């Protein structure tokens, strides 16, 4: 199974500042020449997860452009360029390259 | 608009069975692989199963293999999860979602396994 490891486990960032969450997989998630099977989700308390990013860097429709995804191979990053109060949540990465479609353990993002 | 509505959760004793359902609407259900994903209280997300659009392909996490069975009825636009030999550590909110990068999720149904 592919193991997904996120860092850090928790993060406190000031409003308007940049937040960066990392995700590392135990094998490459490259599906074809330039598509990585890696997604990012945001989950707020009492709600299901919300898809933010797929193919490692494609923003889901309606997601603010302060959210961006990057990375390649086995190392990926979710960046929030200017943290807003409504971004407080737990963020998960997930690989859908191989079954089981494993998730990272989650990163809790708070306001400093 | 897209809706996924889970039902069938509840309290069950260890060793018991439950069948979860997920009613889908607002999209071409039969064209989508579908997944079940669960979340134990206060814990992270765990993918547990998927099924292809025509039910040809299924796959399971090791933690549920041999105990859980995923199925679907495209005529009823519904997804199911038959859960047998339930254990205390199966206690979780169970979500149905489109598979892969899951753009659609239900609100979840809570399963509690306790004596």
XYZ file of C-alpha atoms in Angstrom:
227
model
C 0.000 0.000 0.000
C 1.080 3.570 -0.653
C 1.601 5.433 2.615
C 0.849 9.150 2.646
C 2.602 11.260 5.279
C 1.670 14.876 5.878
C 3.708 17.500 7.659
C 3.239 19.233 9.939
C 0.445 17.614 11.973
C -0.711 21.076 13.019
C 0.029 24.578 11.911
C -0.782 28.058 13.242
C -0.549 30.945 10.797
C -1.461 34.611 11.105
C -4.303 36.004 9.038
C -3.049 37.148 5.642
C 0.096 35.040 5.861
C 1.047 31.999 3.805
C 0.277 28.468 4.970
C 2.116 25.480 3.533
C 1.238 21.816 4.052
C 3.389 19.003 2.747
C 2.467 15.498 1.695
C 4.872 12.688 0.862
C 3.997 9.361 -0.745
C 6.012 6.146 -0.568
C 5.932 5.785 -4.349
C 5.505 8.011 -7.356
C 1.950 9.054 -8.137
C 2.707 9.878 -11.781
C -0.051 8.351 -13.913
C 0.995 9.499 -17.358
C 3.442 12.062 -18.671
C 2.232 14.891 -16.481
C -0.731 13.843 -14.315
C -0.260 12.978 -10.664
C -3.034 11.110 -8.879
C -3.015 13.318 -5.799
C -5.910 15.256 -4.276
C -6.247 17.743 -1.426
C -9.334 18.119 0.757
C -10.495 20.581 3.383
C -12.684 19.378 6.245
C -14.418 21.642 8.725
C -15.994 20.303 11.945
C -19.221 18.406 11.393
C -18.898 18.538 7.602
C -17.763 16.074 4.957
C -14.460 16.795 3.232
C -14.451 19.226 0.353
C -12.268 18.645 -2.699
C -9.852 21.531 -3.241
C -7.227 20.238 -5.669
C -6.941 17.223 -7.983
C -4.221 16.047 -10.373
C -1.921 17.568 -7.712
C -2.354 21.109 -9.034
C -5.802 21.565 -10.639
C -8.123 23.682 -8.541
C -11.685 22.387 -8.219
C -14.370 24.694 -9.579
C -15.348 27.359 -7.057
C -12.242 27.000 -4.897
C -10.612 30.390 -4.202
C -7.387 30.997 -6.075
C -5.476 31.515 -2.820
C -5.389 27.693 -2.703
C -2.776 26.076 -4.915
C -1.213 22.659 -5.247
C 2.214 21.750 -6.494
C 4.738 18.970 -6.487
C 5.859 15.947 -8.418
C 7.037 12.408 -7.949
C 6.464 11.685 -4.288
C 6.445 15.188 -2.785
C 3.476 17.525 -2.910
C 2.463 20.808 -1.327
C -0.784 22.638 -0.626
C -0.299 26.378 -0.277
C -2.780 28.946 0.987
C -1.298 32.239 -0.145
C -3.116 34.549 2.256
C -4.864 32.833 5.153
C -8.472 33.783 5.796
C -10.458 33.029 8.952
C -12.684 30.608 7.044
C -9.670 28.476 6.107
C -9.413 27.070 9.636
C -9.906 23.341 9.042
C -8.169 20.009 8.766
C -6.522 19.351 5.414
C -5.935 15.914 3.920
C -4.009 14.670 0.930
C -5.098 11.473 -0.831
C -3.528 9.348 -3.519
C -5.796 7.709 -6.065
C -2.996 6.114 -8.080
C -3.364 2.671 -6.515
C -5.921 0.906 -4.398
C -6.298 1.408 -1.480
C -6.737 5.126 -2.111
C -4.922 6.142 1.038
C -5.160 9.459 2.857
C -2.577 11.362 4.813
C -3.164 11.654 8.547
C -4.385 15.247 8.252
C -2.996 18.663 9.122
C -4.916 20.926 11.481
C -4.675 24.568 10.446
C -5.387 27.278 13.002
C -5.065 31.034 13.288
C -2.061 32.340 15.212
C -27.851 19.755 -7.885
C -25.767 16.756 -6.853
C -26.945 14.955 -3.752
C -25.624 11.900 -1.963
C -27.674 10.837 1.043
C -26.490 8.005 3.258
C -28.739 5.979 5.533
C -28.721 2.774 7.522
C -26.310 3.645 10.293
C -26.996 2.934 13.936
C -25.955 1.001 17.018
C -25.005 -2.640 16.556
C -23.326 -5.224 18.764
C -19.923 -6.672 17.893
C -20.351 -9.492 15.400
C -23.527 -7.960 14.032
C -24.393 -6.704 10.560
C -25.629 -3.500 8.974
C -26.408 -2.416 5.435
C -25.684 1.168 4.494
C -27.349 2.850 1.542
C -26.465 5.962 -0.407
C -29.084 7.561 -2.628
C -27.596 9.594 -5.448
C -29.189 12.275 -7.596
C -28.237 15.169 -9.848
C -25.531 13.442 -11.870
C -25.103 10.494 -14.216
C -24.642 7.938 -11.445
C -23.880 4.938 -13.649
C -20.927 6.759 -15.240
C -19.099 7.135 -11.930
C -16.954 4.875 -9.830
C -18.199 5.244 -6.258
C -16.436 4.863 -2.925
C -17.132 4.394 0.750
C -14.848 6.299 3.102
C -15.085 6.318 6.869
C -13.915 8.483 9.740
C -13.647 7.204 13.291
C -14.547 9.760 15.991
C -11.832 12.401 16.213
C -9.684 10.581 13.659
C -8.671 10.934 10.030
C -10.202 9.646 6.816
C -9.959 5.991 5.814
C -10.839 4.845 2.286
C -12.506 1.445 2.499
C -13.927 0.470 -0.894
C -14.803 1.409 -4.458
C -16.971 -0.008 -7.215
C -16.934 0.717 -10.935
C -19.900 2.131 -12.813
C -21.138 -1.220 -14.100
C -20.067 -3.117 -10.952
C -17.335 -4.983 -12.829
C -14.531 -3.816 -10.546
C -14.515 -3.627 -6.771
C -11.717 -3.138 -4.297
C -11.428 -3.081 -0.531
C -9.086 -1.958 2.196
C -7.465 -4.834 4.052
C -9.237 -3.720 7.232
C -12.653 -4.668 5.795
C -11.838 -7.276 3.147
C -13.948 -10.399 3.577
C -16.383 -8.644 5.932
C -17.759 -5.756 3.862
C -19.329 -5.897 0.397
C -19.919 -2.912 -1.835
C -22.663 -2.982 -4.454
C -24.812 -0.637 -6.486
C -28.117 -0.527 -8.302
C -27.890 1.923 -11.180
C -31.637 1.640 -11.858
C -32.187 3.051 -8.365
C -29.094 5.312 -8.470
C -28.051 3.805 -5.169
C -24.844 2.564 -3.594
C -24.703 0.027 -0.794
C -22.297 -1.301 1.799
C -23.108 -4.606 3.468
C -21.124 -4.817 6.687
C -20.830 -8.159 8.463
C -18.922 -9.328 11.532
C -18.703 -5.773 12.780
C -16.005 -4.867 15.262
C -15.697 -2.075 17.815
C -13.072 -0.398 15.637
C -15.550 -0.171 12.738
C -17.247 2.619 14.707
C -17.169 5.642 12.424
C -19.057 8.043 10.228
C -19.393 6.374 6.845
C -19.401 8.591 3.770
C -20.287 7.695 0.221
C -18.427 9.703 -2.380
C -17.491 9.662 -6.023
C -14.256 7.723 -6.357
C -10.780 8.946 -7.225
C -10.549 12.629 -6.481
C -13.911 12.752 -4.704
C -15.778 15.842 -5.807
C -19.128 14.774 -4.359
C -19.679 13.543 -0.783
C -22.678 12.705 1.308
C -23.133 14.013 4.840
C -22.334 10.620 6.315
C -24.091 8.079 8.511
C -22.835 7.092 11.954
C -22.194 3.466 12.778
C -21.543 2.583 16.421
C -20.384 -0.916 17.255
C -20.677 -1.494 20.980
C -21.912 -4.105 23.404
